[in-house]
Coordinates of C-alpha atoms in Angstrom, one line a residue:
X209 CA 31.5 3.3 3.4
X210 CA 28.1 1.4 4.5
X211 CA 26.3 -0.1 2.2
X212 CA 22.1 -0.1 2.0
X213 CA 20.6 -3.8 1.5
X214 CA 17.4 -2.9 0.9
X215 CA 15.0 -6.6 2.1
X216 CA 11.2 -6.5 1.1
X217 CA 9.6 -9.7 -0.2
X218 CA 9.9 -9.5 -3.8
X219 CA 12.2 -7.5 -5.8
X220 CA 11.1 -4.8 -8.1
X221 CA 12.3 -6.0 -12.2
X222 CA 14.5 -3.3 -12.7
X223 CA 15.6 -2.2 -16.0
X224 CA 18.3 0.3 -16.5
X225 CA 17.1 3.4 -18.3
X226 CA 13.6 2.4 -17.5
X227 CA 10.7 3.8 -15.4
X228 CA 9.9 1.6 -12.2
X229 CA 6.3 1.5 -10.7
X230 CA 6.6 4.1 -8.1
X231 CA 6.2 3.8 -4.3
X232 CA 8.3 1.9 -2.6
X233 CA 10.6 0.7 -5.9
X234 CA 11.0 4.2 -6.5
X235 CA 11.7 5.0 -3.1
X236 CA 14.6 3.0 -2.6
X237 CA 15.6 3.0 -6.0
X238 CA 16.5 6.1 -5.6
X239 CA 18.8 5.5 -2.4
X240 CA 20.2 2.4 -3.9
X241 CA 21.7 4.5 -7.5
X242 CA 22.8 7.3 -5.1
X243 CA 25.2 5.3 -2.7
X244 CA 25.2 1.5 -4.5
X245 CA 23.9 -1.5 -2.1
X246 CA 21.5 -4.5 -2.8
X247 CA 17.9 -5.4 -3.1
X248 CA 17.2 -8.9 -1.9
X249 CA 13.7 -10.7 -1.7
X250 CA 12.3 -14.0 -3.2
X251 CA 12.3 -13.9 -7.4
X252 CA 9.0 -14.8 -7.5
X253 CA 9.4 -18.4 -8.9
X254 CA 8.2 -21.6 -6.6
X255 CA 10.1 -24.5 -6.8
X256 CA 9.0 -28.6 -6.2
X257 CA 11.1 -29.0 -3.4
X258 CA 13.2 -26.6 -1.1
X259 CA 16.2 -28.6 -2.3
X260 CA 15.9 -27.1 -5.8
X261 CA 15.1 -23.6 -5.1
X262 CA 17.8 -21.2 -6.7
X263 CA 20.0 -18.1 -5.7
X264 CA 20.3 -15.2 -8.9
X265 CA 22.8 -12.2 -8.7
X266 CA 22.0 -9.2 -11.0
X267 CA 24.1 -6.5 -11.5
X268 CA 21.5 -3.1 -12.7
X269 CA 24.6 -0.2 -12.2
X270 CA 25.5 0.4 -9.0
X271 CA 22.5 -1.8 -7.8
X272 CA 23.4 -5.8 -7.4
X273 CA 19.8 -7.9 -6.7
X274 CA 20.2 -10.9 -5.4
X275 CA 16.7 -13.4 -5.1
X276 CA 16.0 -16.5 -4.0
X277 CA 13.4 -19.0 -4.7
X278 CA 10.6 -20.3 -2.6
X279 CA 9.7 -24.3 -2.8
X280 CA 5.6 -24.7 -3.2
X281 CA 5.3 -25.4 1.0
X282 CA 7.1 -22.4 1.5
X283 CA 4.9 -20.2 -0.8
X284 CA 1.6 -22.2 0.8
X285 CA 2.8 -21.5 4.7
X286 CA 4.3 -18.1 4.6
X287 CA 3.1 -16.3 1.2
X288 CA -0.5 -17.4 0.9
X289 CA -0.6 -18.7 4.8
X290 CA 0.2 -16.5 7.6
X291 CA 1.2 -13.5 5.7
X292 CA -1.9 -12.8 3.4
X293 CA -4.1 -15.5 5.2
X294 CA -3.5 -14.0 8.6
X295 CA -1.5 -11.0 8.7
X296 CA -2.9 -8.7 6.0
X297 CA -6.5 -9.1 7.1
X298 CA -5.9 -8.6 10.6
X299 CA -3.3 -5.5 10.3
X300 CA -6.1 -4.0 7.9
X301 CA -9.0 -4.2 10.9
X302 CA -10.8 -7.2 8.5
X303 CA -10.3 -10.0 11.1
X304 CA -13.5 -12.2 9.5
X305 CA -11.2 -12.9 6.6
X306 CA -8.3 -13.7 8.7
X307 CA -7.6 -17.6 9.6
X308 CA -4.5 -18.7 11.8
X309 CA -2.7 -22.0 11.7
X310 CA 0.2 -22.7 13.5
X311 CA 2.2 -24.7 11.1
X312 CA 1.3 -21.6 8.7
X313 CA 3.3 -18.9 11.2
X314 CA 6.3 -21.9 11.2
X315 CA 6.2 -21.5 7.4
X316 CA 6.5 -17.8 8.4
X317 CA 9.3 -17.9 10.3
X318 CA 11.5 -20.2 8.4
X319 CA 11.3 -18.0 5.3
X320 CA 11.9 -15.3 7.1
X321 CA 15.2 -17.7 8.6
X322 CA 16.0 -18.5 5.0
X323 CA 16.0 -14.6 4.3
X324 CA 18.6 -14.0 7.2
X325 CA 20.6 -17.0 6.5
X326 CA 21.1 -15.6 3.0
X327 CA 22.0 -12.2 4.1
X328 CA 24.4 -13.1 6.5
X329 CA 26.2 -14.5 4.1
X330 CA 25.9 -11.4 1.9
X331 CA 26.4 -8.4 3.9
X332 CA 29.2 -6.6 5.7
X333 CA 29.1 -5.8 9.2
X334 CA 28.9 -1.9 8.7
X335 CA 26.1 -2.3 6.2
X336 CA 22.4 -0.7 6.9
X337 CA 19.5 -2.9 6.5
X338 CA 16.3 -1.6 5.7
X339 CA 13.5 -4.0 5.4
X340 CA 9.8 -3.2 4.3
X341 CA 6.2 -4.6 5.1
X342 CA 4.3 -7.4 6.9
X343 CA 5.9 -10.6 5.4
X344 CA 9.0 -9.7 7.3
X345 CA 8.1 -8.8 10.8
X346 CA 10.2 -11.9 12.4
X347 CA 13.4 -10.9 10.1
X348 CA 15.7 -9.1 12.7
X349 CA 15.2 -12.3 15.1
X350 CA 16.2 -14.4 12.5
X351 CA 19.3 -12.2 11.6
X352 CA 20.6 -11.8 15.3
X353 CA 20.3 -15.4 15.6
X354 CA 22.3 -15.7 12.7
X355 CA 24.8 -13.9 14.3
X356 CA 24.3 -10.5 12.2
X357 CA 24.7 -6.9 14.3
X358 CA 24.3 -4.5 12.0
X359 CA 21.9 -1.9 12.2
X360 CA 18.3 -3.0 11.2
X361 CA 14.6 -1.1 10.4
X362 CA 12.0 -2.1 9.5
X363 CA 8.9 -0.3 7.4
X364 CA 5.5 -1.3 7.7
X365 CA 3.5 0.0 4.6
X366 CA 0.1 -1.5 6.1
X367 CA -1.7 0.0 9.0
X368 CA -0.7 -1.9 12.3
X369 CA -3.7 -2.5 14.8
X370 CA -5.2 -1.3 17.7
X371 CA -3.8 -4.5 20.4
X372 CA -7.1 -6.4 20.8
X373 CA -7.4 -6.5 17.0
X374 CA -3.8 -7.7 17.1
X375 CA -4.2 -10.5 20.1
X376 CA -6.7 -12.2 17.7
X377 CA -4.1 -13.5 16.1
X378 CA -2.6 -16.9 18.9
X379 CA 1.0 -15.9 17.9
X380 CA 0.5 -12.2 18.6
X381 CA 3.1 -12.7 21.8
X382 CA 5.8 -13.9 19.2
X383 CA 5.3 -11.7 16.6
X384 CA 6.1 -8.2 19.0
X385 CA 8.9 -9.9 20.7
X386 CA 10.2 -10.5 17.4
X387 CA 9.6 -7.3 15.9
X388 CA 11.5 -5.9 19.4
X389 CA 14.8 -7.3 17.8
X390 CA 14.9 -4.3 14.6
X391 CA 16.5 -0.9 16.1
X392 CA 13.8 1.3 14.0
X393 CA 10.4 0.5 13.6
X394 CA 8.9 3.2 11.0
X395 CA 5.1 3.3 10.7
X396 CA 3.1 5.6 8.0
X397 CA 0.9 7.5 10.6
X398 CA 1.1 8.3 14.5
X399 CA -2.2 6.2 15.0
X400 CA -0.2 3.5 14.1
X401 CA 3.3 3.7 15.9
X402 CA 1.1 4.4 19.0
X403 CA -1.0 1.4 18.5
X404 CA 2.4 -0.5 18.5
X405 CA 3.6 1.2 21.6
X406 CA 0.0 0.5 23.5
X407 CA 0.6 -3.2 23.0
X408 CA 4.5 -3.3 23.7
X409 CA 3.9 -0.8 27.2
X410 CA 0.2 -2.4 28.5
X411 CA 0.4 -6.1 27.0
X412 CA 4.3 -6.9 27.2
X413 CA 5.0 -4.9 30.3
X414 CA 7.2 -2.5 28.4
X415 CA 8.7 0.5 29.9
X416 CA 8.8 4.3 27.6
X417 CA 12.6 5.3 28.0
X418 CA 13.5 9.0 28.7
X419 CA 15.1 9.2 25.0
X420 CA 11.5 8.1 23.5
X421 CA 12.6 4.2 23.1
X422 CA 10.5 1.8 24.4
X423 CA 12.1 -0.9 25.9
X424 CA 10.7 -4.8 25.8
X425 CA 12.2 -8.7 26.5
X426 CA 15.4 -7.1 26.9
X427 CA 15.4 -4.7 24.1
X428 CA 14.9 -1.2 23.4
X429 CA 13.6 0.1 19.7
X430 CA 13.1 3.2 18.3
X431 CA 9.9 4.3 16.9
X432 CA 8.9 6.8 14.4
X433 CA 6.1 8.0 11.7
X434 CA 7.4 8.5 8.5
X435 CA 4.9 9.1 5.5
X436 CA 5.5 7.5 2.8
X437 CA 5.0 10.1 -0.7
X438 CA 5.4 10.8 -4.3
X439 CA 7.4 12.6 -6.7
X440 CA 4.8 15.3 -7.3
X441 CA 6.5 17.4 -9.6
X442 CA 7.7 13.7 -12.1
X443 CA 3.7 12.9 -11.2
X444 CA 2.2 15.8 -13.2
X445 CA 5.0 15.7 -16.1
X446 CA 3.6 12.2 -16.4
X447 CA 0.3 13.5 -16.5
X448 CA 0.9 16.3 -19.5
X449 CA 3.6 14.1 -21.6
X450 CA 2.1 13.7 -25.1
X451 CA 3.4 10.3 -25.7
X452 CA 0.8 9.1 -22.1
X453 CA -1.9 10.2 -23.7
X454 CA -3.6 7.4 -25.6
X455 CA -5.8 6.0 -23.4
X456 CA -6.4 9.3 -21.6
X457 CA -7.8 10.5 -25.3
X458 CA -9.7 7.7 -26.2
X459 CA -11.3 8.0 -22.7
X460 CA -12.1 12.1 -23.2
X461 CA -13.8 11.1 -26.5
X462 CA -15.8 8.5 -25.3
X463 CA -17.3 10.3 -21.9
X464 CA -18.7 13.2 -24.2
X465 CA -18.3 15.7 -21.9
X466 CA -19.5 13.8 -19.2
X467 CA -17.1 14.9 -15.7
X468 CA -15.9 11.2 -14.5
X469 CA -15.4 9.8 -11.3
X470 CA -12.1 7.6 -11.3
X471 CA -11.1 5.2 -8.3
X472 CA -7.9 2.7 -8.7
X473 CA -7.7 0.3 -6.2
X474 CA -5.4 -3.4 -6.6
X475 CA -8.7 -6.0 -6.0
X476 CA -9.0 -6.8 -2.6
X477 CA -11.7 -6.8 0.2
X478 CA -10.1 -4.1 2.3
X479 CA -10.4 -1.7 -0.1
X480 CA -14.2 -1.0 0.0
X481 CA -15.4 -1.8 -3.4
X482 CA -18.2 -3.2 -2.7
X483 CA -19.4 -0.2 -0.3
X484 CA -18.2 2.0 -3.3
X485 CA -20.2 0.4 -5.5
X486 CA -23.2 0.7 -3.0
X487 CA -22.6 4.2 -2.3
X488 CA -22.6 5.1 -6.2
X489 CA -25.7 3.7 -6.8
X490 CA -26.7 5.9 -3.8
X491 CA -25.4 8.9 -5.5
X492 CA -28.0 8.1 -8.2
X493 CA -30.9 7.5 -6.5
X494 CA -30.7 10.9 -4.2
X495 CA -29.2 12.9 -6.5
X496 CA -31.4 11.9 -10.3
X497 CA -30.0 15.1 -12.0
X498 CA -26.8 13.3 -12.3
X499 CA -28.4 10.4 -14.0
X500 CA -26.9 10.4 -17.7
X501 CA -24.4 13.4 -16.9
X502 CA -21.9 11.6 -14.8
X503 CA -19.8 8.5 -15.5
X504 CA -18.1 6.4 -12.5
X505 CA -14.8 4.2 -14.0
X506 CA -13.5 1.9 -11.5
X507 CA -9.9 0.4 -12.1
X508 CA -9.3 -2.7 -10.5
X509 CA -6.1 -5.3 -11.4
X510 CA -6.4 -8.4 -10.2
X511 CA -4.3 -9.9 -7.2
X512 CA -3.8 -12.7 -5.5
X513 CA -6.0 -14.4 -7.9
X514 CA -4.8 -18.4 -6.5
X515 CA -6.7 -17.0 -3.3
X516 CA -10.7 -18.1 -2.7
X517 CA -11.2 -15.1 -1.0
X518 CA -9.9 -12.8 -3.7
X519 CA -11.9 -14.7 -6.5
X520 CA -15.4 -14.4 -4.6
X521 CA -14.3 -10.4 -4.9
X522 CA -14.5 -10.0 -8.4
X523 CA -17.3 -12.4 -8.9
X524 CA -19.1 -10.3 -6.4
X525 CA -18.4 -7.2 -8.1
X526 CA -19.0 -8.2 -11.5
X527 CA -22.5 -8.8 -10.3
X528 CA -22.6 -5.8 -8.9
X529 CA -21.3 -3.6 -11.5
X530 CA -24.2 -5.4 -14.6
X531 CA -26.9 -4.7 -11.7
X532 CA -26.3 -1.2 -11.2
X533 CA -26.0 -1.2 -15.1
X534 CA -29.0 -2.9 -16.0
X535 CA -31.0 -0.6 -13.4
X536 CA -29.9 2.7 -14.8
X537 CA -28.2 2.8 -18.0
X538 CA -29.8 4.5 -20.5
X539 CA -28.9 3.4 -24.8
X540 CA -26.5 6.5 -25.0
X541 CA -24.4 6.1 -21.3
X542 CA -23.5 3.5 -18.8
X543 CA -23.4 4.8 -15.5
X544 CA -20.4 2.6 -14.3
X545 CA -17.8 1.1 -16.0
X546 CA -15.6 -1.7 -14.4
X547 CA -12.2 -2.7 -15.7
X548 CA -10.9 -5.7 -14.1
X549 CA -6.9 -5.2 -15.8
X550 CA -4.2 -2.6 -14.8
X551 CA -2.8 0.0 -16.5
X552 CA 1.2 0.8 -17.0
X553 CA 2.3 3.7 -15.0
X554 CA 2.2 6.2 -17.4
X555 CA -0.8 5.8 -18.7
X556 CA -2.5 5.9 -15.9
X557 CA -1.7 9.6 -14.4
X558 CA -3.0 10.8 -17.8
X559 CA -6.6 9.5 -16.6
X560 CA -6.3 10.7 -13.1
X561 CA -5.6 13.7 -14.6
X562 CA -8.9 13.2 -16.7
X563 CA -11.2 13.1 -13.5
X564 CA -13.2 15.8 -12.2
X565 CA -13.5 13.3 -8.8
X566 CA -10.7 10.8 -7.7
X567 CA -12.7 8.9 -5.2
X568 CA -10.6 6.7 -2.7
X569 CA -12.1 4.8 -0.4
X570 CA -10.9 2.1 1.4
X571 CA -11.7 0.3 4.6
X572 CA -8.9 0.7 6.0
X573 CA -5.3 1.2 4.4
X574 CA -1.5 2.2 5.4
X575 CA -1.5 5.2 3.3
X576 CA -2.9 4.8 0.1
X577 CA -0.6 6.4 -2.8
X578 CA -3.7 6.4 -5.0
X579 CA -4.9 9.5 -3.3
X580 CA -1.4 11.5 -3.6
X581 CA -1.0 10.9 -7.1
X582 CA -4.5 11.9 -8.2
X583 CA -4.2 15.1 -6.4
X584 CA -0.1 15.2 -7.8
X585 CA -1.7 14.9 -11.8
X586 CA -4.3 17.3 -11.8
X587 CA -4.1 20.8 -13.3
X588 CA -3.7 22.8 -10.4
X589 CA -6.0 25.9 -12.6
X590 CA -9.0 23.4 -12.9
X591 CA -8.1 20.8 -10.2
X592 CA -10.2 17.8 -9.5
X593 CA -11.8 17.1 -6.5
X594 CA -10.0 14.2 -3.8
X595 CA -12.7 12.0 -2.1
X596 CA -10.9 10.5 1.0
X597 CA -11.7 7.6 3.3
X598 CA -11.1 9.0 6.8
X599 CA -9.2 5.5 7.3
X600 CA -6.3 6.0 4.9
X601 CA -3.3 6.8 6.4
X602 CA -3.3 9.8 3.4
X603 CA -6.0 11.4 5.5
X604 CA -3.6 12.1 8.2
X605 CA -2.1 14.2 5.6
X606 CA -4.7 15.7 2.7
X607 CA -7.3 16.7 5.5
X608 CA -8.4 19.1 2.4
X609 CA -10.0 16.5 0.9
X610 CA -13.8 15.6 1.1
X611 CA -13.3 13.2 4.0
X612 CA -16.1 10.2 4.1
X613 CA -16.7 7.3 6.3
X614 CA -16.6 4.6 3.6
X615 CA -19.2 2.6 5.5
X616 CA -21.6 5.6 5.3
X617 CA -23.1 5.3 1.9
X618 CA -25.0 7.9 1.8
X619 CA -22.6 10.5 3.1
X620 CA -20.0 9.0 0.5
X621 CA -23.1 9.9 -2.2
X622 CA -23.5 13.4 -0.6
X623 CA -19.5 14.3 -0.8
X624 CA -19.8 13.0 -4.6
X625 CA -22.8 15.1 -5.7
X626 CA -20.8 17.9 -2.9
X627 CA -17.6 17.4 -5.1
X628 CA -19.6 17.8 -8.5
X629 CA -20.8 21.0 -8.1
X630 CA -18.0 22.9 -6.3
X631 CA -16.7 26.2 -7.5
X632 CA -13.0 26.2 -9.2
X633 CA -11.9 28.9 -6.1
X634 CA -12.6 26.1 -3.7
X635 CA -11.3 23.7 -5.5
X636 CA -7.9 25.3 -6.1
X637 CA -7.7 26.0 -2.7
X638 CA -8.0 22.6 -1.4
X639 CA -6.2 21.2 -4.1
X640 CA -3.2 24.0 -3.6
X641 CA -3.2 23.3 0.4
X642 CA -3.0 19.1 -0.7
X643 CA 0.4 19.7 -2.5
X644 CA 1.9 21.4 -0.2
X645 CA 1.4 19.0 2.1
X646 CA 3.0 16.3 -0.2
X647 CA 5.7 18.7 -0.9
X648 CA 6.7 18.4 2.1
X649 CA 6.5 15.5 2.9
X650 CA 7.8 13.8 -0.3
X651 CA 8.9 10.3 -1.7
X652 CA 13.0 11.8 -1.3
X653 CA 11.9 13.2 2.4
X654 CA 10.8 9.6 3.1
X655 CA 13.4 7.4 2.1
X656 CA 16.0 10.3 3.9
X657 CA 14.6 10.6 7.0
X658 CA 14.2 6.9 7.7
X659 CA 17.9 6.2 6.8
X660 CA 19.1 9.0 9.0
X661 CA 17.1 7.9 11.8
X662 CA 18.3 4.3 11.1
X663 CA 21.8 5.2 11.1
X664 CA 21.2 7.0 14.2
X665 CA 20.3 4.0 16.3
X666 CA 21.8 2.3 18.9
X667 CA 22.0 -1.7 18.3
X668 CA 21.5 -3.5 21.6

């Protein structure tokens, strides 16, 4: 029987017995224990020189992961270069952050060579490859050339842009004609897939086939919307187990009785933190009778921290956070509180479950599991209440949430003061019509339906 090799461009550390970090580890986690296959991706280490980068083989049950190292150019060109330099920016609509360099998309290209090279020495020729995300979109070209004709997808976790965002980007022309080389193209909303399908049939003078393929350069690919989830039910038992609890109790003591809004966002600039911040300050100035009743917590890791870009962030919002601070705190509360670390798994669906408002707001994002699993931990008697950026790819999905422009400050202060004061009814309603949604269309219905459709496909 066929295999799964599972490609994305780092592997999850897997222990056995152990928890993994949700999303798209757990995903395909799940697929790989059920059936046995491979995870390969870089191991995270950089070497001097290309010469003395390193293969590992790992053996986790029925799950062997096999990594290789990157030298320092190749982590400059294609990690740091063209995938977050140019790539993530652009695909998330922020195109003043994006730079492009052509030696950079080389880099780009020969990792993603030196990921098919490996493979083909790896895999059978009935295998199923399934490869995730933006640092791989010139994979399948490289695997064909390598003489590999197995079946291929690919799934993009980030949005994917409207074409004129796209064609700022010189080697825009390249990347599509590579990406015309997988059999199945999976995208997290329709918005997305059909933004993919406007460049491929007006810029690339493709042609929609009668079967729903679109055929380019020769090719024809399948497309198709598949939302990525959560384990809802694992989500909420996370939530309620006593042993999470120790940060979520230290946090209940300490707010007093104060209702909390929560937001958990990785540090980066297409998030909207800044505009958060903005808009929270807002919230206090129109809306004084929350004034030393509310407290706003925003959970931020850091990322990408060998990135300029990434480090003007947090120094911006540092300021921002002791501003709003020193303008309304009081000697007894402090309105927000900004913690710049991460939090284990575990403990942190305890503290969504502590929040009266999970406020998610990003610029602009693929989907944005933040929002599912903070309407997944809450207590669906006394739910909280979701606040949702109308540009997550979630808000395709949980169109029961208070949905907000995150550029509009103001109406992001109005849905928080909104969400305060609304009636339990309401809120179990919304919260009740949320989770069936995400029943639905769950982490398992995910991971199935794009390996079916992947099977399914025709290579040519």
């Amino acid at each position: 029987m066929s295999r799964l090799v599972v490609v994305s461009n780092r592997v999850a550390p897997i222990t056995e017995g152990e928890p993994t970090a949700g999303g798209l580890a757990a995903g395909v986690l799940d697929a790989l224990k059920q059936k046995g296959g491979i995870w390969f991706g870089w191991s995270g280490e950089i070497t001097d020189d290309a010469a003395s980068a390193a293969n590992a083989e790992r053996t986790v049950g029925p799950i062997t992961l096999f990594t290789v190292d990157l030298s320092r150019r190749d982590y400059d060109e294609f990690y740091r270069g063209f995938a977050n330099g140019t790539l993530w920016p652009t695909l998330h609509y922020q195109v003043v952050h994006a730079r492009f360099d052509w030696a950079e998309f080389a880099g780009y290209r020969r990792v993603n060579k030196l990921f098919a090279e490996a493979l083909a020495r790896l895999v059978h020729p009935d295998d199923l490859i399934w490869a995730h995300d933006y640092h791989l979109l010139c994979l399948a070209e490289a695997m064909r050339a390598a003489g590999l004709r197995n079946h291929v997808g690919l799934f993009l976790h980030t949005p994917f842009p409207a074409p004129a965002v796209l064609m700022t980007v010189p080697a825009h022309a390249e990347l599509i004609r590579a990406m015309c080389h997988f059999d199945l193209l999976g995208f997290q909303t329709e918005a997305d897939r059909l933004a993919f399908a406007d460049y491929l049939l007006r810029e690339a003078g493709g042609v929609a086939l009668d079967d729903g393929r679109l055929s380019a350069f020769g090719r024809s690919v399948k497309t198709g919307v598949y939302p990525i989830g959560v384990h809802v039910g694992e989500v909420r038992e996370q939530a309620e187990a006593p042993a999470n609890q120790r940060y979520a109790s230290r946090l209940r003591t300490s707010l007093m009785g104060r209702p909390l809004i929560l937001s958990v966002d990785r540090l980066d600039y297409s998030k909207g933190l800044r505009q958060r911040f903005t808009a929270f300050e807002r919230f206090l100035e129109r809306h004084p009778q929350h004034q030393g009743q509310v407290v706003f917590m925003q959970i931020a890791p850091p990322s990408r921290g060998d990135i300029e870009t990434y480090r003007e962030i947090r120094r911006e919002l540092e300021g921002e956070a002791g501003r709003i601070n020193g303008r309304f705190a009081e000697v007894d509360w402090m309105p927000l509180r900004y913690l710049n670390r991460g939090f284990a798994r575990n403990a942190l669906m305890p503290l969504y479950a502590e929040a009266r408002i999970g406020l998610v707001t990003p610029l602009r994002d693929g989907m944005n599991l933040v929002a599912k699993e903070y309407v997944a931990a809450q207590d669906p008697e006394n739910p909280g209440v979701l606040v949702l950026s109308q540009f997550a790819g979630a808000a395709r999905e949980l169109d029961a949430a208070l949905m907000v422009n995150p550029y509009d400050e103001v109406g992001v202060a109005a849905a928080l003061d909104r969400g305060l004061a609304m009636p339990c009814d309401e809120r179990r309603e919304r919260h009740a019509a949320m989770l069936e949604v995400m029943r639905r269309n769950s982490l398992d219905a995910w991971r199935d339906r794009f390996e079916a459709d992947l099977r399914g496909s025709v290579v040519t």
